[in-house]
Amino acid sequence: MKKLSWSLMSLLLVLVLVLSACSGKNENAGTNGTPTDGGSSGAATDTPSKPVEISVFAVQEQGIDLNTNKFTQHVSDMFNIKFNFEVIPSDGAKEKRQISLASGDYPDAYMLTHYVDQFSQADLLKFGKQGVIIPLNDLIDKHAPNIKAAMETNADLRTLNTAPDGNIYGLVAYTQCFHCSYPSKMWINTEWLEKLNLEMPTTPEEFKHVLKAFKTEDPNGNGKPDEVGLSGSTEEFGVRVLPFLMNPFVYNDDRNYLNMTSGKVESAAIKPEWKDGLAYAKSLYDEGLIDPGAFTQNAEALKKIGENADAEILGVGAGMHPAIFIDMAGPRFPKYHPVPPLQGPNVSFATHDNGGVSPGGKFAITNKASEEAQIALIKLADYMFTPEGQTNGGSGMKGIDWEDPAPGDTALGEGVAPMVKTIPGVEGEAPRNAGWSGMAHFYMPKEYRDSWVQGTDINDPSNYERKLYEATKLYEGHEPKELFPFWSLWVDPADSDEIGMLQTNIRNYIEQNALQFVTGNKDLNKDWDAYVQGLKDLKLDRYLEILQKTYDASVKG
């Protein structure tokens, strides 16, 4: 969630939808994808005459003052709540949340921002078993018809929210983002393709040929060998270069390095095809076609390459979306378009996940909340399971940040009726402070996101979500027939510490060795067997055994 300059303020509401999961499934029975007037569990009924005081741990996002916020006032009136916010800066928020729980000095509720500090599944189980976080089952059953309906009609949501013991200790941020669900994209400078009379590459060898031309044929025309063929960075929002390069050979999920075959979980990182993918990436690196910084730099450094002041130098950038490395309001934005998944010797995969929905919990109620506070809090959450509540909370209030569509407006999704139209910001305008942004991201299934108005010109920055939607269609369907659903599995608490340690050690080892093989610090022929043995020494077999047990239990459940 990078700071936007005033020139991009008019795009803020679009970016709220674009970036909320950047990080990327069904409408509930109580809401049909259209913002409604109300639809909550009953704001005006069963509420005490005196406001209920509720303490809430929350992250303070830029441009938002929760105490004076218009949405705060809206729901305070609606649910008769007096909020006492414990406001925490996003930096270090997760650590401060853990400290509050460990110290015993914790609030009535946690309303977290999922891409900043949400609870992990292990956190929810730990504090739920301790009685610090209370189960929400009865509260939902009695006071939250929209949440209840959503989980009855959406098995994925129900699985994400329900612990193995049947309790719901927290609510996940269900922000289903189509473009986020295929994060590992490549964006190519198509102006350079045209200048050099090149076609869009479709195979690994064609991609290599294009990168070599970008590197050696001076497409920026300044007479200097300053072009960077391919670059990326080290974060997890699709910016790492290896997943796209490996996927023509073996499926690379860019997180856990797992494959599934006939219901059995496997490590992709010991397969011969993994070795083939690394050999291909090494061939690019050896010819100087991959920027060495791609393996060490952050996204800010990547953007300095994309927005290099002296000359346009970036041929291809890795990223979930191109605004990671180029300015949406700048002249280079229209030049970058997606490279479709490459067809390898036998496969053409694209990294796919759960649409940006990360397991865990953004909302939890503690044992310090009174009965009145518990009821008010669950009704508040239930309101944000309606399109009106979700839009007002996540994007800002109607009439300030969004409005009803006008005749002729088109929705993002094909054949979908437009329901929400953003009101662009005005240059020099003060922050509207009318919504809670990520703190209010509760229920945004694809049908809801698809109902937002978007123009059809993908090179207009105000239609950025349209550009990403169209790009993602090129990747859709390229995932393997079987995916290991790491995002929806609840590990047995008895195994959680062990698997956490195994996962960290194995993931780090795989990534460190991949880098060493690609850069030539290790030899793929001489050192491969030792690398595989090293994974086994780190108890890879035990790791897969726990994962298989967890998966089998979820299937039977």
XYZ file of C-alpha atoms in Angstrom:
557
model
C 0.000 0.000 0.000
C 2.382 2.621 -1.216
C 1.915 6.330 -0.660
C 0.184 7.960 -3.630
C 1.079 11.424 -4.878
C -1.689 14.016 -5.187
C -1.743 13.409 -8.932
C -2.990 9.865 -8.287
C -5.629 10.708 -5.725
C -8.348 10.392 -8.343
C -7.368 6.745 -8.733
C -7.499 5.906 -5.053
C -10.796 4.065 -5.095
C -9.740 1.963 -8.062
C -6.546 1.056 -6.247
C -8.479 0.029 -3.158
C -10.000 -2.764 -5.226
C -6.771 -3.511 -7.086
C -4.414 -3.698 -4.126
C -6.585 -5.012 -1.341
C -5.454 -8.526 -1.761
C -2.183 -7.459 -3.055
C -1.136 -9.039 -1.911
C -5.641 -12.538 -4.430
C -15.802 -16.649 -3.540
C -19.566 -16.394 -3.959
C -22.351 -13.974 -3.118
C -24.390 -14.713 -0.026
C -28.099 -15.327 -0.064
C -28.842 -12.088 1.723
C -27.042 -9.948 -0.903
C -27.249 -10.250 -4.649
C -24.186 -8.207 -5.532
C -25.982 -4.854 -5.410
C -25.576 -2.201 -2.740
C -28.750 -1.979 -0.740
C -30.189 0.342 1.859
C -29.588 -1.708 4.953
C -29.787 -5.467 4.774
C -28.062 -5.717 8.152
C -29.101 -7.876 11.019
C -31.119 -4.982 12.385
C -29.392 -1.820 13.437
C -32.371 -0.324 15.212
C -33.598 -3.407 17.047
C -32.461 -4.886 20.343
C -30.073 -1.987 20.985
C -29.715 -0.367 24.408
C -30.582 3.314 24.832
C -27.095 4.178 26.059
C -24.229 3.689 23.556
C -22.157 0.583 24.143
C -18.501 1.434 24.743
C -16.222 -0.866 22.788
C -12.424 -0.860 22.687
C -10.970 -1.881 19.333
C -7.392 -2.538 18.225
C -6.992 -1.069 14.732
C -4.330 0.049 12.258
C -4.225 3.713 11.281
C -3.949 3.963 7.499
C -2.840 7.057 5.629
C -5.549 9.671 5.144
C -7.852 8.091 7.731
C -8.648 9.409 11.209
C -10.826 6.731 12.763
C -12.184 8.988 15.486
C -13.514 11.611 13.054
C -14.166 9.207 10.177
C -17.546 9.438 8.437
C -18.014 5.672 8.347
C -17.169 5.495 12.047
C -19.975 7.976 12.705
C -22.314 6.053 10.393
C -21.919 2.707 12.156
C -21.718 4.334 15.587
C -25.220 5.699 14.996
C -26.423 2.568 13.262
C -25.372 0.168 16.027
C -25.346 2.532 19.032
C -21.608 2.115 19.616
C -19.066 4.419 21.214
C -15.700 3.312 19.850
C -12.500 3.593 21.832
C -9.904 2.890 19.150
C -6.443 1.709 20.074
C -4.821 3.085 16.949
C -1.563 1.466 15.832
C 0.689 2.481 12.900
C 0.983 -0.221 10.242
C 4.719 -0.608 10.855
C 5.092 -3.116 13.656
C 1.341 -3.615 14.017
C 1.560 -7.404 14.087
C 4.151 -7.336 16.851
C 2.132 -4.854 18.913
C -0.963 -6.981 18.487
C 0.902 -10.014 19.833
C 2.333 -7.992 22.724
C -1.134 -6.806 23.710
C -2.368 -10.376 23.917
C 0.679 -11.667 25.760
C 0.485 -8.880 28.334
C -3.188 -9.402 29.075
C -3.862 -5.757 28.275
C -6.024 -6.386 25.239
C -9.235 -4.759 23.918
C -12.779 -5.988 23.408
C -12.119 -6.700 19.750
C -9.502 -6.792 17.053
C -10.501 -5.346 13.702
C -7.331 -5.896 11.709
C -6.147 -5.097 8.204
C -5.559 -8.403 6.473
C -2.547 -7.305 4.453
C -0.914 -5.814 7.562
C -1.544 -7.728 10.768
C -4.317 -10.314 10.636
C -4.251 -13.358 12.913
C -2.835 -16.582 11.495
C -4.863 -19.753 11.827
C -2.412 -20.896 14.501
C -3.020 -17.623 16.391
C -6.774 -18.132 16.299
C -6.479 -21.699 17.569
C -4.007 -20.758 20.295
C -5.953 -17.831 21.719
C -9.266 -19.559 21.109
C -8.192 -22.585 23.150
C -6.976 -20.241 25.886
C -10.370 -18.562 25.985
C -8.916 -15.151 25.152
C -10.746 -15.097 21.803
C -14.352 -16.239 22.011
C -16.160 -18.453 19.485
C -18.522 -16.520 17.230
C -20.835 -19.396 16.316
C -23.766 -18.498 18.576
C -23.454 -14.777 17.888
C -23.561 -15.424 14.138
C -26.491 -17.779 14.479
C -28.553 -15.291 16.500
C -27.488 -11.883 15.217
C -25.713 -12.145 11.849
C -28.022 -13.423 9.081
C -25.768 -12.152 6.280
C -22.660 -13.898 7.617
C -24.688 -17.045 8.231
C -26.141 -17.013 4.722
C -22.739 -16.385 3.158
C -21.214 -19.394 4.908
C -24.188 -21.593 4.079
C -23.881 -20.840 0.363
C -20.099 -20.469 0.148
C -18.247 -23.617 1.195
C -14.881 -21.936 0.687
C -15.745 -19.158 3.133
C -17.087 -21.658 5.643
C -13.870 -23.703 5.468
C -11.666 -20.657 5.905
C -13.627 -19.481 8.959
C -14.227 -22.800 10.719
C -11.518 -24.344 12.905
C -11.146 -28.137 13.118
C -13.069 -28.160 16.418
C -16.052 -26.551 14.663
C -15.615 -23.146 16.254
C -15.379 -19.854 14.400
C -12.749 -17.888 16.318
C -12.364 -15.128 13.745
C -13.555 -13.926 10.365
C -11.285 -13.974 7.352
C -11.043 -11.038 4.941
C -12.831 -12.595 1.987
C -11.588 -10.279 -0.745
C -11.691 -12.436 -3.832
C -9.530 -10.713 -6.387
C -9.448 -12.220 -9.874
C -6.215 -10.578 -10.961
C -4.598 -11.407 -7.600
C -5.385 -15.087 -8.081
C -2.755 -15.328 -10.848
C -0.027 -13.231 -9.233
C 3.112 -14.227 -11.141
C 2.676 -12.248 -14.344
C 5.178 -10.694 -16.727
C 4.622 -7.280 -18.329
C 6.490 -6.531 -21.545
C 7.261 -3.265 -23.293
C 5.224 -3.779 -26.468
C 6.537 -0.549 -27.995
C 9.970 -2.155 -27.979
C 8.523 -5.313 -29.563
C 7.120 -3.238 -32.416
C 10.285 -1.219 -32.844
C 12.392 -4.381 -33.180
C 9.769 -6.195 -35.331
C 9.302 -8.909 -32.714
C 6.231 -10.962 -31.904
C 4.883 -11.604 -28.429
C 6.902 -14.607 -27.154
C 5.029 -17.860 -26.589
C 7.809 -20.315 -25.619
C 10.857 -20.158 -23.346
C 13.197 -19.887 -26.322
C 11.147 -17.106 -27.923
C 11.129 -15.256 -24.595
C 14.907 -15.595 -24.408
C 15.240 -14.286 -27.967
C 13.138 -11.212 -27.122
C 15.131 -10.476 -23.967
C 18.359 -10.764 -25.917
C 17.071 -8.329 -28.531
C 16.006 -5.884 -25.828
C 19.441 -6.141 -24.263
C 21.535 -5.803 -27.399
C 19.600 -3.897 -30.081
C 19.178 -0.519 -28.352
C 15.341 -0.333 -28.377
C 15.392 2.922 -26.378
C 17.487 4.488 -29.122
C 19.987 6.324 -26.967
C 23.029 4.546 -28.344
C 23.960 3.110 -24.945
C 23.844 -0.523 -23.770
C 21.736 0.450 -20.753
C 18.654 -1.700 -21.321
C 17.566 -4.189 -18.638
C 15.994 -7.266 -20.192
C 14.038 -8.600 -17.224
C 13.763 -7.461 -13.619
C 11.716 -8.087 -10.512
C 12.093 -8.004 -6.748
C 11.875 -10.223 -3.701
C 8.406 -9.667 -2.223
C 5.432 -11.998 -2.622
C 3.049 -10.003 -4.820
C 4.073 -11.673 -8.056
C 7.361 -9.787 -8.396
C 9.746 -12.734 -8.202
C 11.004 -13.762 -11.610
C 11.455 -17.509 -11.114
C 7.812 -18.688 -10.952
C 6.996 -17.438 -14.466
C 10.283 -18.797 -15.825
C 9.825 -22.198 -14.154
C 6.175 -22.725 -15.054
C 6.849 -23.906 -18.631
C 8.695 -26.838 -17.040
C 7.071 -27.575 -13.665
C 4.377 -25.951 -11.562
C 5.889 -23.332 -9.248
C 3.384 -22.009 -6.694
C 5.863 -19.345 -5.494
C 5.067 -20.039 -1.872
C 5.374 -23.622 -0.751
C 6.760 -25.395 -3.835
C 4.148 -28.132 -3.703
C 2.450 -30.156 -6.424
C -0.410 -32.638 -6.250
C -0.861 -35.815 -8.252
C -3.895 -38.081 -7.750
C -4.529 -36.599 -4.326
C -0.947 -36.961 -3.132
C 1.124 -33.940 -2.154
C 4.618 -33.748 -3.624
C 7.579 -31.389 -3.518
C 8.074 -29.733 -6.888
C 11.616 -28.788 -5.891
C 13.116 -32.266 -6.218
C 11.614 -33.147 -9.592
C 13.790 -33.388 -12.723
C 11.578 -30.720 -14.303
C 12.539 -28.323 -11.483
C 16.152 -28.830 -12.484
C 15.206 -28.135 -16.122
C 13.482 -24.902 -15.125
C 16.503 -23.757 -13.145
C 18.744 -24.568 -16.108
C 16.616 -22.339 -18.330
C 16.680 -19.481 -15.835
C 20.446 -19.909 -15.535
C 20.814 -19.615 -19.300
C 19.092 -16.228 -19.157
C 21.213 -15.107 -16.235
C 24.443 -16.233 -17.894
C 23.707 -14.003 -20.903
C 22.916 -10.999 -18.734
C 19.224 -11.045 -19.598
C 18.043 -11.081 -15.965
C 18.879 -8.120 -13.785
C 20.933 -9.513 -10.846
C 19.059 -7.082 -8.597
C 15.867 -9.042 -9.217
C 17.058 -11.517 -6.578
C 17.983 -8.966 -3.908
C 16.084 -5.688 -4.360
C 12.733 -4.535 -3.043
C 9.831 -3.164 -5.076
C 10.959 0.402 -4.513
C 14.273 -0.377 -6.223
C 12.423 -2.155 -9.033
C 10.323 0.958 -9.620
C 13.470 3.043 -9.937
C 14.381 0.846 -12.906
C 10.926 1.102 -14.448
C 10.854 4.861 -13.935
C 14.527 5.459 -14.701
C 14.825 9.203 -15.318
C 17.627 9.256 -17.884
C 16.109 6.783 -20.335
C 13.487 4.080 -20.615
C 15.464 0.933 -19.826
C 13.112 -1.856 -18.656
C 12.039 -4.456 -21.191
C 10.051 -6.857 -18.994
C 8.925 -6.483 -15.383
C 7.582 -9.165 -13.077
C 4.567 -8.270 -10.990
C 0.960 -8.934 -10.148
C 0.299 -5.577 -11.787
C 2.542 -3.088 -13.629
C 1.986 -0.135 -11.275
C 4.488 -1.897 -9.039
C 7.269 -0.769 -11.363
C 5.811 2.079 -13.459
C 3.806 5.207 -12.684
C 0.168 4.773 -13.704
C -0.054 8.456 -14.568
C 3.159 8.438 -16.606
C 3.781 8.019 -20.352
C 5.225 4.510 -19.963
C 2.073 2.997 -18.475
C 0.319 2.242 -21.827
C 3.394 0.441 -23.171
C 3.399 -2.544 -20.815
C 1.153 -5.505 -21.532
C 1.045 -9.090 -20.229
C 3.121 -11.950 -21.562
C 0.879 -15.050 -21.695
C 2.096 -18.214 -19.935
C 4.903 -19.781 -21.948
C 4.462 -23.204 -23.537
C 7.265 -25.471 -22.400
C 8.260 -28.951 -23.579
C 5.200 -30.532 -21.969
C 3.333 -27.955 -19.869
C 2.248 -24.321 -19.751
C 1.422 -23.450 -16.156
C 0.503 -20.233 -14.371
C 0.824 -19.738 -10.630
C -2.640 -19.743 -9.066
C -3.868 -19.210 -5.529
C -7.083 -18.541 -3.674
C -7.883 -15.238 -5.316
C -6.001 -13.176 -2.799
C -7.850 -14.652 0.179
C -5.266 -15.323 2.894
C -6.163 -17.789 5.661
C -6.456 -16.416 9.164
C -8.682 -13.849 10.803
C -9.069 -10.066 10.597
C -11.902 -9.833 13.123
C -12.045 -11.388 16.567
C -13.867 -10.680 19.825
C -12.105 -11.211 23.149
C -13.376 -12.397 26.502
C -13.256 -8.806 27.767
C -16.226 -7.778 25.627
C -19.565 -7.535 27.435
C -22.583 -9.322 26.015
C -23.884 -6.020 24.662
C -20.529 -5.317 23.031
C -20.392 -8.796 21.487
C -23.819 -8.340 19.906
C -23.006 -4.859 18.598
C -19.699 -6.067 17.138
C -21.164 -9.054 15.316
C -23.940 -6.846 13.896
C -21.289 -4.425 12.687
C -19.412 -7.263 10.965
C -22.693 -8.557 9.548
C -23.389 -5.155 7.985
C -20.125 -5.431 6.086
C -21.336 -8.694 4.602
C -23.864 -6.620 2.640
C -22.725 -4.794 -0.506
C -23.765 -1.435 0.933
C -21.919 -1.997 4.193
C -18.850 -3.392 2.457
C -18.699 -0.502 -0.009
C -19.271 2.188 2.605
C -16.698 0.623 4.890
C -14.020 -0.444 2.445
C -14.241 2.360 -0.100
C -15.999 5.286 1.588
C -19.531 6.495 2.039
C -22.120 6.648 -0.726
C -22.406 10.132 -2.144
C -18.832 10.917 -1.124
C -16.689 8.151 -2.579
C -19.192 6.230 -4.717
C -22.565 6.583 -6.354
C -25.085 4.649 -8.388
C -24.099 3.997 -12.023
C -25.335 6.234 -14.808
C -27.048 4.964 -17.960
C -24.472 3.488 -20.320
C -21.934 2.625 -17.614
C -20.352 -0.816 -17.903
C -19.362 -3.204 -15.134
C -15.984 -4.871 -14.860
C -17.412 -8.374 -15.254
C -18.848 -9.676 -18.506
C -22.653 -9.735 -18.476
C -22.741 -8.215 -14.993
C -25.033 -5.308 -14.121
C -23.040 -2.278 -12.897
C -23.817 -1.423 -9.283
C -21.047 0.787 -7.885
C -19.399 3.799 -9.503
C -16.496 5.565 -7.861
C -16.491 9.332 -7.469
C -12.999 10.420 -8.568
C -10.906 12.566 -6.316
C -10.273 16.210 -7.117
C -6.783 17.615 -7.445
C -5.770 19.271 -4.186
C -8.706 17.783 -2.307
C -8.151 16.880 1.353
C -8.585 13.221 2.316
C -12.283 12.434 2.421
C -11.898 10.250 5.527
C -15.171 8.512 4.728
C -14.210 4.816 4.919
C -12.031 2.364 6.851
C -10.151 0.959 3.833
C -8.555 -2.462 4.551
C -9.832 -2.519 8.119
C -13.330 -2.919 6.642
C -12.516 -5.583 4.061
C -14.861 -8.380 5.095
C -16.767 -9.822 2.135
C -15.855 -8.988 -1.444
C -16.564 -12.073 -3.580
C -15.871 -11.932 -7.283
C -19.497 -11.129 -8.110
C -19.294 -8.017 -5.958
C -15.996 -6.820 -7.408
C -17.212 -7.510 -10.938
C -20.171 -5.145 -10.403
C -17.985 -2.041 -10.129
C -18.125 0.359 -13.057
C -15.052 0.298 -15.298
C -14.453 1.927 -18.648
C -13.194 -0.102 -21.580
C -9.965 1.742 -22.460
C -7.340 -0.365 -20.675
C -4.659 2.266 -21.196
C -6.612 4.853 -19.224
C -5.307 4.594 -15.640
C -8.819 5.126 -14.283
C -9.700 1.751 -15.874
C -6.746 -0.036 -14.289
C -8.832 -2.867 -12.904
C -10.088 -3.534 -16.444
C -6.500 -3.807 -17.685
C -5.677 -6.307 -14.955
C -8.891 -8.255 -15.524
C -8.211 -8.625 -19.241
C -4.578 -9.563 -18.588
C -5.554 -12.258 -16.116
C -7.810 -13.946 -18.652
C -4.605 -14.942 -20.486
C -3.480 -16.856 -17.379
C -6.835 -18.301 -16.367
C -7.014 -22.054 -16.870
C -3.250 -22.551 -16.943
C -3.140 -23.816 -13.367
C -2.690 -27.581 -12.856
C -5.822 -29.714 -12.664
C -4.888 -30.486 -9.059
C -3.696 -27.807 -6.661
C -2.620 -28.317 -3.082
C -5.047 -26.016 -1.183
C -2.589 -24.780 1.415
C -4.699 -21.660 1.952
C -7.716 -23.532 3.313
C -6.095 -26.177 5.536
C -6.172 -25.992 9.323
C -3.179 -27.835 10.744
C -3.727 -29.886 13.893
C -2.459 -27.781 16.823
C -0.348 -30.769 17.867
C 1.561 -30.430 14.594
C 1.565 -26.658 14.182
C 4.921 -25.914 15.817
C 6.659 -28.731 14.000
C 5.247 -27.913 10.590
C 5.962 -24.233 11.060
C 9.628 -24.951 11.672
C 9.821 -27.470 8.830
C 8.119 -25.115 6.391
C 10.454 -22.226 7.193
C 13.609 -24.324 6.907
C 12.533 -26.104 3.723
C 11.269 -22.955 1.995
C 14.455 -21.045 2.793
C 16.624 -23.931 1.612
C 14.755 -24.264 -1.686
C 14.924 -20.544 -2.398
C 18.572 -20.162 -1.403
C 19.616 -23.091 -3.568
C 17.515 -21.963 -6.523
C 19.348 -18.653 -6.437
C 22.726 -20.369 -6.156
C 21.961 -22.647 -9.093
C 20.732 -19.784 -11.289
C 23.673 -17.492 -10.505
C 26.232 -20.285 -10.887
C 27.396 -20.469 -7.285
C 26.313 -24.090 -7.412
C 26.545 -26.426 -10.396
C 23.297 -28.045 -11.484
C 25.071 -31.168 -12.615
C 27.606 -31.604 -9.824
C 25.585 -30.337 -6.882
C 22.035 -31.468 -7.673
C 22.150 -34.775 -5.797
C 23.610 -33.101 -2.715
C 20.845 -30.492 -2.881
C 18.151 -33.187 -2.958
C 19.795 -34.976 -0.055
C 19.884 -31.707 1.863
C 16.105 -31.401 1.512
C 15.668 -34.914 2.848
C 17.974 -34.080 5.753
C 15.652 -31.178 6.564
C 12.874 -33.779 6.964
C 11.063 -33.099 3.716
C 9.346 -36.482 3.995
C 7.982 -35.619 7.441
C 6.786 -32.247 6.179
C 4.895 -33.892 3.314
C 3.491 -36.493 5.709
C 1.933 -33.819 7.941
C 0.567 -31.953 4.930
C -0.934 -35.139 3.522
C -2.558 -35.962 6.857
C -3.969 -32.447 7.079
C -5.292 -32.582 3.527
C -6.862 -36.023 4.000
C -8.589 -34.850 7.177
C -9.999 -31.821 5.375
C -11.339 -33.971 2.536
C -13.002 -36.380 4.947
C -14.363 -33.467 6.957
